[in-house]
Amino acid sequence: MGVIIKLEDGVKFVADSLCFPSNPCRITRVNALSLLKCIQILHKKEHSFPESFSRKVSQKWLKTNAGAGYRSPDQCCLFDAEWKKYLKPTDGPFIDETFYGSEINSFRKELNAIGVIVDVGKGCSLLANNLDSHSDLGTITRIYNFLKEFNWKADAEADRRIWIPDGSENGQWVNPTECVLHDKDDLFSSQLYVLDKHYDRKLLGFFAIALGVKSNPTVGDFCKLWKVWESSEHQLSSGECCAFWVCVMKHWSSKTEALLADCLVKLPVDSGSDGILLFDRHDVFIADDLQLKDAFEQSSCGSIFVWYPLPSLPALPRTKLLEIFSKIGVRTISESVQKQELSVEEGVEFKQVKPRDIYILTKHWLSSFLAF
């Protein structure tokens, strides 16, 4: 009668008329393994699969681990001993061996042919794209180490995300531009996510190379922090002030000069025991004349001279710092005070006065100058 009774003879009809149910949950273990067996036989026969078969087999029908549900072949991996060196079966969209049984591993070649990732080195992009389905720090760290091992680099903005943990199972995904590897002065905890507080040193290089995370806060980051200090009327410590200006000096250029001139509204003034205050940069001066400096400090309620560290620091020499202040618009006290010699007319008599009266007169004159 011509009826085909052997599997080997009838597999071609499977390839020609394959049809999956709309709900992949209805595909049993036996169904899936039988299909893979048919594909195996057809490969041995060097069968040419029709385009319709490739299209249908690309649907979501393979059950995976880690809550990934059913996936298309190109969106899952086959876990084996090689993968086990780096990951656990629940770390990514691996085919669920608990569901299919160990027999699924005998179809490695067939699974690879329909798009399943079986080679460890080819799974980086898929594991990276699946990262945001996790919230366990241990799992995420294993995946990062796996990606590092195979020199993976993000090739799309969507791949660029870093987990910032809050405990072992909570946290948030953030953009690498919001992160920095180190914050040695501990100033940016409210502005940037500092990765060396959360990850092992071996992973920090990976974050820099693969995801473009900057090693340290930039001058731009420091300027944003300075704006926060300006608006909050924050009294700076010497350490905070030094950290800012050391960074500025280290990266000084015409671009940095333009950035500071545009960004900084207030500059540091040493107020003694009260710490370092920030005053409008048009109201502060560089003390280039010691006599005028002493006179102003005795006559005014507080200092009007820009801060500099005492003693001068190797990384922040006083002359260089004052030069920077000058370049961003701070005036020297000598150029700001107009000196005029008064001639004594004939017949004018001099009168001896007490030193205290001279001080009162000087104080009045300087106060008038400041008000002007």
mmCIF file of C-alpha atoms in Angstrom:
data_model
loop_
_atom_site.group_PDB
_atom_site.id
_atom_site.type_symbol
_atom_site.label_atom_id
_atom_site.label_comp_id
_atom_site.label_asym_id
_atom_site.label_seq_id
_atom_site.Cartn_x
_atom_site.Cartn_y
_atom_site.Cartn_z
ATOM 1 C CA MET A 1 0.000 0.000 0.000
ATOM 2 C CA GLY A 2 3.049 2.280 0.236
ATOM 3 C CA VAL A 3 2.533 3.333 3.843
ATOM 4 C CA ILE A 4 5.806 4.383 5.489
ATOM 5 C CA ILE A 5 6.293 2.586 8.774
ATOM 6 C CA LYS A 6 9.964 3.304 9.596
ATOM 7 C CA LEU A 7 11.016 6.524 11.303
ATOM 8 C CA GLU A 8 14.052 6.851 9.058
ATOM 9 C CA ASP A 9 11.810 6.878 6.002
ATOM 10 C CA GLY A 10 9.174 9.240 7.377
ATOM 11 C CA VAL A 11 11.308 11.980 8.907
ATOM 12 C CA LYS A 12 11.236 14.016 5.710
ATOM 13 C CA PHE A 13 7.508 14.584 6.259
ATOM 14 C CA VAL A 14 8.285 16.035 9.693
ATOM 15 C CA ALA A 15 10.588 18.594 8.126
ATOM 16 C CA ASP A 16 8.063 19.466 5.422
ATOM 17 C CA SER A 17 4.990 19.768 7.647
ATOM 18 C CA LEU A 18 6.290 20.794 11.081
ATOM 19 C CA CYS A 19 3.755 22.761 13.124
ATOM 20 C CA PHE A 20 4.130 23.950 16.722
ATOM 21 C CA PRO A 21 1.172 24.593 19.054
ATOM 22 C CA SER A 22 0.523 28.252 19.891
ATOM 23 C CA ASN A 23 1.259 27.494 23.554
ATOM 24 C CA PRO A 24 4.798 26.029 23.874
ATOM 25 C CA CYS A 25 3.870 24.555 27.271
ATOM 26 C CA ARG A 26 2.003 21.877 25.328
ATOM 27 C CA ILE A 27 5.281 20.633 23.814
ATOM 28 C CA THR A 28 6.295 17.708 26.005
ATOM 29 C CA ARG A 29 9.761 16.389 26.658
ATOM 30 C CA VAL A 30 9.049 13.446 24.343
ATOM 31 C CA ASN A 31 7.820 15.777 21.581
ATOM 32 C CA ALA A 32 10.979 17.893 21.716
ATOM 33 C CA LEU A 33 13.398 14.958 21.835
ATOM 34 C CA SER A 34 11.561 13.240 18.977
ATOM 35 C CA LEU A 35 11.913 16.352 16.815
ATOM 36 C CA LEU A 36 15.624 16.528 17.566
ATOM 37 C CA LYS A 37 15.931 12.839 16.673
ATOM 38 C CA CYS A 38 14.283 13.525 13.312
ATOM 39 C CA ILE A 39 16.684 16.391 12.663
ATOM 40 C CA GLN A 40 19.589 14.094 13.554
ATOM 41 C CA ILE A 41 18.459 11.466 11.032
ATOM 42 C CA LEU A 42 17.922 14.045 8.294
ATOM 43 C CA HIS A 43 21.399 15.484 8.873
ATOM 44 C CA LYS A 44 22.879 12.034 8.376
ATOM 45 C CA LYS A 45 20.932 11.778 5.132
ATOM 46 C CA GLU A 46 22.270 15.231 4.159
ATOM 47 C CA HIS A 47 18.701 16.357 3.753
ATOM 48 C CA SER A 48 18.079 19.883 2.474
ATOM 49 C CA PHE A 49 15.643 21.527 4.876
ATOM 50 C CA PRO A 50 12.974 23.783 3.358
ATOM 51 C CA GLU A 51 12.888 27.461 4.320
ATOM 52 C CA SER A 52 9.550 26.921 6.025
ATOM 53 C CA PHE A 53 11.190 24.462 8.449
ATOM 54 C CA SER A 54 13.899 26.949 9.443
ATOM 55 C CA ARG A 55 11.267 29.618 9.995
ATOM 56 C CA LYS A 56 9.075 27.382 12.164
ATOM 57 C CA VAL A 57 11.905 25.920 14.220
ATOM 58 C CA SER A 58 13.002 29.490 15.062
ATOM 59 C CA GLN A 59 9.914 29.980 17.228
ATOM 60 C CA LYS A 60 9.923 29.895 21.036
ATOM 61 C CA TRP A 61 9.673 26.205 21.897
ATOM 62 C CA LEU A 62 12.717 25.286 24.012
ATOM 63 C CA LYS A 63 12.270 25.384 27.797
ATOM 64 C CA THR A 64 15.055 27.177 29.667
ATOM 65 C CA ASN A 65 16.226 27.732 33.246
ATOM 66 C CA ALA A 66 16.319 30.826 35.415
ATOM 67 C CA GLY A 67 12.740 31.849 34.824
ATOM 68 C CA ALA A 68 13.525 32.647 31.200
ATOM 69 C CA GLY A 69 10.583 30.537 30.075
ATOM 70 C CA TYR A 70 10.394 29.222 26.527
ATOM 71 C CA ARG A 71 12.836 30.670 24.040
ATOM 72 C CA SER A 72 13.767 30.402 20.405
ATOM 73 C CA PRO A 73 16.920 28.339 19.726
ATOM 74 C CA ASP A 74 19.113 31.393 19.095
ATOM 75 C CA GLN A 75 18.178 32.785 22.513
ATOM 76 C CA CYS A 76 19.334 29.847 24.631
ATOM 77 C CA CYS A 77 22.476 27.858 25.421
ATOM 78 C CA LEU A 78 23.272 24.200 26.099
ATOM 79 C CA PHE A 79 24.926 23.779 29.500
ATOM 80 C CA ASP A 80 27.798 21.295 29.786
ATOM 81 C CA ALA A 81 31.091 20.741 31.637
ATOM 82 C CA GLU A 82 32.778 23.693 29.894
ATOM 83 C CA TRP A 83 30.080 26.130 30.960
ATOM 84 C CA LYS A 84 30.247 24.678 34.477
ATOM 85 C CA LYS A 85 33.788 26.045 34.881
ATOM 86 C CA TYR A 86 32.357 29.560 34.983
ATOM 87 C CA LEU A 87 28.608 29.490 35.606
ATOM 88 C CA LYS A 88 25.670 27.677 37.122
ATOM 89 C CA PRO A 89 22.728 26.385 35.016
ATOM 90 C CA THR A 90 20.494 29.063 36.538
ATOM 91 C CA ASP A 91 22.847 31.934 35.624
ATOM 92 C CA GLY A 92 21.547 32.258 32.085
ATOM 93 C CA PRO A 93 18.989 31.026 29.532
ATOM 94 C CA PHE A 94 20.298 27.458 29.476
ATOM 95 C CA ILE A 95 18.106 24.642 28.169
ATOM 96 C CA ASP A 96 16.372 23.044 31.141
ATOM 97 C CA GLU A 97 18.094 19.687 31.603
ATOM 98 C CA THR A 98 15.824 18.885 34.534
ATOM 99 C CA PHE A 99 12.878 18.983 32.132
ATOM 100 C CA TYR A 100 14.453 17.263 29.112
ATOM 101 C CA GLY A 101 16.788 14.902 30.953
ATOM 102 C CA SER A 102 20.454 14.251 30.216
ATOM 103 C CA GLU A 103 19.499 12.902 26.769
ATOM 104 C CA ILE A 104 19.261 16.484 25.526
ATOM 105 C CA ASN A 105 23.073 16.644 25.540
ATOM 106 C CA SER A 106 23.269 13.909 22.897
ATOM 107 C CA PHE A 107 21.728 16.351 20.417
ATOM 108 C CA ARG A 108 24.451 18.973 20.768
ATOM 109 C CA LYS A 109 25.164 19.029 17.024
ATOM 110 C CA GLU A 110 21.490 19.268 16.073
ATOM 111 C CA LEU A 111 20.815 22.026 18.595
ATOM 112 C CA ASN A 112 23.790 23.975 17.297
ATOM 113 C CA ALA A 113 22.481 23.596 13.742
ATOM 114 C CA ILE A 114 19.163 25.256 14.598
ATOM 115 C CA GLY A 115 20.844 28.137 16.438
ATOM 116 C CA VAL A 116 21.376 27.059 20.052
ATOM 117 C CA ILE A 117 24.664 28.362 21.473
ATOM 118 C CA VAL A 118 26.765 25.380 22.511
ATOM 119 C CA ASP A 119 30.294 26.864 22.485
ATOM 120 C CA VAL A 120 31.219 28.714 25.677
ATOM 121 C CA GLY A 121 33.073 31.499 23.915
ATOM 122 C CA LYS A 122 30.059 32.385 21.772
ATOM 123 C CA GLY A 123 27.657 32.936 24.641
ATOM 124 C CA CYS A 124 28.901 36.301 25.914
ATOM 125 C CA SER A 125 26.401 38.544 24.143
ATOM 126 C CA LEU A 126 23.440 36.406 25.154
ATOM 127 C CA LEU A 127 24.555 36.243 28.803
ATOM 128 C CA ALA A 128 25.182 40.003 28.812
ATOM 129 C CA ASN A 129 21.746 40.724 27.358
ATOM 130 C CA ASN A 130 20.204 38.505 30.024
ATOM 131 C CA LEU A 131 21.996 40.218 32.919
ATOM 132 C CA ASP A 132 19.154 42.514 33.920
ATOM 133 C CA SER A 133 16.918 39.537 34.679
ATOM 134 C CA HIS A 134 19.056 38.914 37.787
ATOM 135 C CA SER A 135 19.215 40.649 41.147
ATOM 136 C CA ASP A 136 21.505 38.299 43.084
ATOM 137 C CA LEU A 137 25.008 39.729 43.513
ATOM 138 C CA GLY A 138 26.685 36.306 43.445
ATOM 139 C CA THR A 139 25.028 35.398 40.138
ATOM 140 C CA ILE A 140 25.793 38.765 38.562
ATOM 141 C CA THR A 141 29.423 38.621 39.702
ATOM 142 C CA ARG A 142 29.841 35.158 38.131
ATOM 143 C CA ILE A 143 28.467 36.449 34.845
ATOM 144 C CA TYR A 144 30.777 39.480 34.947
ATOM 145 C CA ASN A 145 33.754 37.184 35.569
ATOM 146 C CA PHE A 146 32.633 34.981 32.670
ATOM 147 C CA LEU A 147 32.404 37.987 30.342
ATOM 148 C CA LYS A 148 35.813 39.171 31.537
ATOM 149 C CA GLU A 149 37.345 35.741 30.868
ATOM 150 C CA PHE A 150 36.288 35.908 27.218
ATOM 151 C CA ASN A 151 37.187 39.592 26.710
ATOM 152 C CA TRP A 152 33.630 40.692 26.003
ATOM 153 C CA LYS A 153 32.990 44.365 25.236
ATOM 154 C CA ALA A 154 29.642 46.115 25.038
ATOM 155 C CA ASP A 155 28.729 46.922 21.441
ATOM 156 C CA ALA A 156 25.409 48.630 22.126
ATOM 157 C CA GLU A 157 24.114 51.140 24.637
ATOM 158 C CA ALA A 158 21.576 48.573 25.828
ATOM 159 C CA ASP A 159 24.437 46.311 26.978
ATOM 160 C CA ARG A 160 25.971 49.032 29.128
ATOM 161 C CA ARG A 161 24.567 48.572 32.596
ATOM 162 C CA ILE A 162 26.103 47.810 35.963
ATOM 163 C CA TRP A 163 24.499 46.317 39.048
ATOM 164 C CA ILE A 164 24.859 48.390 42.207
ATOM 165 C CA PRO A 165 23.976 46.083 45.106
ATOM 166 C CA ASP A 166 22.086 47.013 48.234
ATOM 167 C CA GLY A 167 22.633 43.877 50.258
ATOM 168 C CA SER A 168 22.959 40.477 48.563
ATOM 169 C CA GLU A 169 19.651 40.361 46.703
ATOM 170 C CA ASN A 170 18.616 43.998 46.241
ATOM 171 C CA GLY A 171 20.022 46.860 44.234
ATOM 172 C CA GLN A 172 19.617 48.664 40.942
ATOM 173 C CA TRP A 173 20.934 48.693 37.390
ATOM 174 C CA VAL A 174 22.689 51.928 36.444
ATOM 175 C CA ASN A 175 24.446 53.405 33.441
ATOM 176 C CA PRO A 176 28.275 53.201 33.449
ATOM 177 C CA THR A 177 28.418 56.990 33.044
ATOM 178 C CA GLU A 178 27.033 57.206 36.582
ATOM 179 C CA CYS A 179 29.924 55.103 37.926
ATOM 180 C CA VAL A 180 33.569 55.501 38.801
ATOM 181 C CA LEU A 181 36.110 52.843 39.778
ATOM 182 C CA HIS A 182 37.691 54.758 42.667
ATOM 183 C CA ASP A 183 36.971 57.740 44.910
ATOM 184 C CA LYS A 184 40.106 58.006 47.032
ATOM 185 C CA ASP A 185 38.944 61.171 48.784
ATOM 186 C CA ASP A 186 35.486 59.730 49.507
ATOM 187 C CA LEU A 187 33.682 62.793 48.161
ATOM 188 C CA PHE A 188 31.308 61.393 45.538
ATOM 189 C CA SER A 189 29.105 58.905 47.382
ATOM 190 C CA SER A 190 26.033 61.045 46.655
ATOM 191 C CA GLN A 191 27.002 61.879 43.049
ATOM 192 C CA LEU A 192 28.569 58.700 41.627
ATOM 193 C CA TYR A 193 28.474 54.943 42.216
ATOM 194 C CA VAL A 194 31.947 53.863 43.351
ATOM 195 C CA LEU A 195 32.589 50.328 42.106
ATOM 196 C CA ASP A 196 35.562 49.394 44.298
ATOM 197 C CA LYS A 197 33.110 49.462 47.222
ATOM 198 C CA HIS A 198 31.097 46.624 45.680
ATOM 199 C CA TYR A 199 33.365 44.521 43.450
ATOM 200 C CA ASP A 200 36.685 42.731 43.657
ATOM 201 C CA ARG A 201 39.712 44.547 42.274
ATOM 202 C CA LYS A 202 40.052 41.952 39.468
ATOM 203 C CA LEU A 203 36.734 43.068 37.973
ATOM 204 C CA LEU A 204 37.489 46.792 37.979
ATOM 205 C CA GLY A 205 39.642 46.559 34.860
ATOM 206 C CA PHE A 206 36.795 44.746 33.104
ATOM 207 C CA PHE A 207 34.377 47.554 33.932
ATOM 208 C CA ALA A 208 36.827 50.094 32.516
ATOM 209 C CA ILE A 209 37.592 48.218 29.280
ATOM 210 C CA ALA A 210 34.263 46.537 28.529
ATOM 211 C CA LEU A 211 31.858 49.188 29.778
ATOM 212 C CA GLY A 212 33.891 52.387 29.636
ATOM 213 C CA VAL A 213 33.765 53.225 33.347
ATOM 214 C CA LYS A 214 36.152 56.053 34.234
ATOM 215 C CA SER A 215 38.879 55.315 36.744
ATOM 216 C CA ASN A 216 38.508 58.471 38.837
ATOM 217 C CA PRO A 217 36.144 61.453 38.989
ATOM 218 C CA THR A 218 36.825 63.938 36.186
ATOM 219 C CA VAL A 219 37.178 67.700 36.409
ATOM 220 C CA GLY A 220 33.584 67.858 35.183
ATOM 221 C CA ASP A 221 32.481 65.633 38.064
ATOM 222 C CA PHE A 222 34.341 67.847 40.523
ATOM 223 C CA CYS A 223 32.668 70.941 39.063
ATOM 224 C CA LYS A 224 29.243 69.357 39.558
ATOM 225 C CA LEU A 225 30.206 68.596 43.156
ATOM 226 C CA TRP A 226 31.388 72.180 43.618
ATOM 227 C CA LYS A 227 27.991 73.428 42.407
ATOM 228 C CA VAL A 228 26.361 71.260 45.074
ATOM 229 C CA TRP A 229 28.641 72.805 47.681
ATOM 230 C CA GLU A 230 27.814 76.298 46.411
ATOM 231 C CA SER A 231 24.055 75.808 46.621
ATOM 232 C CA SER A 232 24.155 74.121 50.030
ATOM 233 C CA GLU A 233 26.443 76.775 51.562
ATOM 234 C CA HIS A 234 28.612 73.881 52.625
ATOM 235 C CA GLN A 235 31.648 74.730 54.763
ATOM 236 C CA LEU A 236 34.558 72.902 53.207
ATOM 237 C CA SER A 237 37.288 71.086 55.037
ATOM 238 C CA SER A 238 40.863 71.585 53.952
ATOM 239 C CA GLY A 239 40.858 68.026 52.573
ATOM 240 C CA GLU A 240 37.788 68.654 50.410
ATOM 241 C CA CYS A 241 39.162 71.909 49.068
ATOM 242 C CA CYS A 242 42.582 70.414 48.375
ATOM 243 C CA ALA A 243 41.069 67.434 46.535
ATOM 244 C CA PHE A 244 39.143 69.750 44.208
ATOM 245 C CA TRP A 245 42.042 72.021 43.328
ATOM 246 C CA VAL A 246 44.566 69.182 43.041
ATOM 247 C CA CYS A 247 42.284 67.636 40.406
ATOM 248 C CA VAL A 248 42.005 70.989 38.626
ATOM 249 C CA MET A 249 45.768 71.496 38.677
ATOM 250 C CA LYS A 250 46.446 67.944 37.504
ATOM 251 C CA HIS A 251 44.203 68.411 34.465
ATOM 252 C CA TRP A 252 44.847 72.090 33.826
ATOM 253 C CA SER A 253 44.392 73.165 30.219
ATOM 254 C CA SER A 254 42.614 75.852 28.239
ATOM 255 C CA LYS A 255 39.547 73.609 28.267
ATOM 256 C CA THR A 256 39.691 73.299 32.066
ATOM 257 C CA GLU A 257 40.148 77.060 32.387
ATOM 258 C CA ALA A 258 37.044 77.685 30.262
ATOM 259 C CA LEU A 259 35.057 75.108 32.242
ATOM 260 C CA LEU A 260 35.918 76.681 35.596
ATOM 261 C CA ALA A 261 35.319 80.222 34.365
ATOM 262 C CA ASP A 262 31.870 79.187 33.170
ATOM 263 C CA CYS A 263 30.961 76.895 36.068
ATOM 264 C CA LEU A 264 32.340 78.343 39.295
ATOM 265 C CA VAL A 265 30.320 81.163 40.831
ATOM 266 C CA LYS A 266 31.930 81.020 44.267
ATOM 267 C CA LEU A 267 35.527 80.517 45.372
ATOM 268 C CA PRO A 268 37.078 79.420 48.681
ATOM 269 C CA VAL A 269 37.938 81.881 51.425
ATOM 270 C CA ASP A 270 39.685 80.783 54.606
ATOM 271 C CA SER A 271 37.570 81.880 57.557
ATOM 272 C CA GLY A 272 39.864 80.456 60.215
ATOM 273 C CA SER A 273 38.358 78.078 62.745
ATOM 274 C CA ASP A 274 35.008 78.127 60.930
ATOM 275 C CA GLY A 275 36.478 76.234 58.000
ATOM 276 C CA ILE A 276 36.565 77.276 54.364
ATOM 277 C CA LEU A 277 33.619 79.305 53.082
ATOM 278 C CA LEU A 278 32.577 79.952 49.498
ATOM 279 C CA PHE A 279 32.150 83.586 48.429
ATOM 280 C CA ASP A 280 31.154 85.136 45.123
ATOM 281 C CA ARG A 281 34.304 85.143 43.042
ATOM 282 C CA HIS A 282 33.850 88.851 42.218
ATOM 283 C CA ASP A 283 34.043 89.676 45.935
ATOM 284 C CA VAL A 284 37.330 87.933 46.695
ATOM 285 C CA PHE A 285 40.903 88.897 45.928
ATOM 286 C CA ILE A 286 44.401 87.504 45.621
ATOM 287 C CA ALA A 287 46.583 88.813 48.447
ATOM 288 C CA ASP A 288 49.645 89.931 46.498
ATOM 289 C CA ASP A 289 50.434 92.867 48.817
ATOM 290 C CA LEU A 290 51.059 91.933 52.448
ATOM 291 C CA GLN A 291 50.550 95.466 53.795
ATOM 292 C CA LEU A 292 47.181 95.789 52.097
ATOM 293 C CA LYS A 293 46.300 92.266 53.176
ATOM 294 C CA ASP A 294 47.002 93.091 56.827
ATOM 295 C CA ALA A 295 45.073 96.348 56.595
ATOM 296 C CA PHE A 296 42.009 94.684 55.102
ATOM 297 C CA GLU A 297 42.043 91.787 57.544
ATOM 298 C CA GLN A 298 42.153 94.220 60.497
ATOM 299 C CA SER A 299 39.394 96.427 59.130
ATOM 300 C CA SER A 300 36.870 93.934 57.733
ATOM 301 C CA CYS A 301 34.594 91.518 59.502
ATOM 302 C CA GLY A 302 36.110 88.531 57.713
ATOM 303 C CA SER A 303 38.655 87.540 55.139
ATOM 304 C CA ILE A 304 38.166 88.546 51.512
ATOM 305 C CA PHE A 305 41.187 86.670 50.204
ATOM 306 C CA VAL A 306 41.119 83.409 48.295
ATOM 307 C CA TRP A 307 42.165 80.319 50.168
ATOM 308 C CA TYR A 308 45.372 78.380 49.659
ATOM 309 C CA PRO A 309 46.779 75.520 51.741
ATOM 310 C CA LEU A 310 49.243 76.206 54.524
ATOM 311 C CA PRO A 311 51.851 74.954 54.311
ATOM 312 C CA SER A 312 51.986 74.746 50.530
ATOM 313 C CA LEU A 313 51.554 71.197 49.218
ATOM 314 C CA PRO A 314 53.772 69.561 46.550
ATOM 315 C CA ALA A 315 50.650 68.676 44.553
ATOM 316 C CA LEU A 316 49.163 72.135 45.099
ATOM 317 C CA PRO A 317 51.880 74.831 45.089
ATOM 318 C CA ARG A 318 50.626 78.230 46.214
ATOM 319 C CA THR A 319 51.976 80.197 43.240
ATOM 320 C CA LYS A 320 50.366 77.855 40.730
ATOM 321 C CA LEU A 321 47.031 77.897 42.567
ATOM 322 C CA LEU A 322 46.961 81.708 42.701
ATOM 323 C CA GLU A 323 47.824 81.785 39.006
ATOM 324 C CA ILE A 324 44.770 79.597 38.328
ATOM 325 C CA PHE A 325 42.568 81.905 40.408
ATOM 326 C CA SER A 326 43.867 84.835 38.384
ATOM 327 C CA LYS A 327 43.123 83.124 35.074
ATOM 328 C CA ILE A 328 39.505 82.496 36.024
ATOM 329 C CA GLY A 329 38.923 86.139 36.890
ATOM 330 C CA VAL A 330 40.033 86.777 40.478
ATOM 331 C CA ARG A 331 41.654 90.204 40.880
ATOM 332 C CA THR A 332 44.737 90.977 42.934
ATOM 333 C CA ILE A 333 44.266 93.332 45.847
ATOM 334 C CA SER A 334 47.020 95.641 44.564
ATOM 335 C CA GLU A 335 45.272 96.276 41.251
ATOM 336 C CA SER A 336 41.916 96.717 42.960
ATOM 337 C CA VAL A 337 43.008 99.465 45.368
ATOM 338 C CA GLN A 338 43.766 102.838 43.809
ATOM 339 C CA LYS A 339 46.775 104.504 45.393
ATOM 340 C CA GLN A 340 47.185 108.279 45.145
ATOM 341 C CA GLU A 341 49.915 110.510 46.512
ATOM 342 C CA LEU A 342 48.592 113.732 48.097
ATOM 343 C CA SER A 343 50.673 116.907 47.880
ATOM 344 C CA VAL A 344 50.966 119.074 50.959
ATOM 345 C CA GLU A 345 50.075 122.682 50.312
ATOM 346 C CA GLU A 346 52.230 125.414 51.682
ATOM 347 C CA GLY A 347 51.101 126.656 55.007
ATOM 348 C CA VAL A 348 49.412 123.420 56.035
ATOM 349 C CA GLU A 349 50.395 122.365 59.527
ATOM 350 C CA PHE A 350 50.853 118.801 60.700
ATOM 351 C CA LYS A 351 49.277 117.699 63.940
ATOM 352 C CA GLN A 352 50.484 114.860 66.081
ATOM 353 C CA VAL A 353 47.816 112.234 66.709
ATOM 354 C CA LYS A 354 47.615 108.993 68.580
ATOM 355 C CA PRO A 355 48.295 105.723 66.637
ATOM 356 C CA ARG A 356 44.807 104.556 67.640
ATOM 357 C CA ASP A 357 43.248 107.480 65.727
ATOM 358 C CA ILE A 358 45.227 106.574 62.608
ATOM 359 C CA TYR A 359 43.863 103.025 62.813
ATOM 360 C CA ILE A 360 40.280 104.308 63.130
ATOM 361 C CA LEU A 361 40.741 106.480 60.038
ATOM 362 C CA THR A 362 42.259 103.611 58.056
ATOM 363 C CA LYS A 363 39.459 101.309 59.108
ATOM 364 C CA HIS A 364 36.834 103.843 57.990
ATOM 365 C CA TRP A 365 38.526 104.296 54.602
ATOM 366 C CA LEU A 366 38.822 100.571 53.930
ATOM 367 C CA SER A 367 35.232 99.958 54.975
ATOM 368 C CA SER A 368 34.141 102.627 52.498
ATOM 369 C CA PHE A 369 36.191 100.942 49.800
ATOM 370 C CA LEU A 370 34.615 97.554 50.474
ATOM 371 C CA ALA A 371 31.129 99.069 50.402
ATOM 372 C CA PHE A 372 31.969 100.648 47.043
#
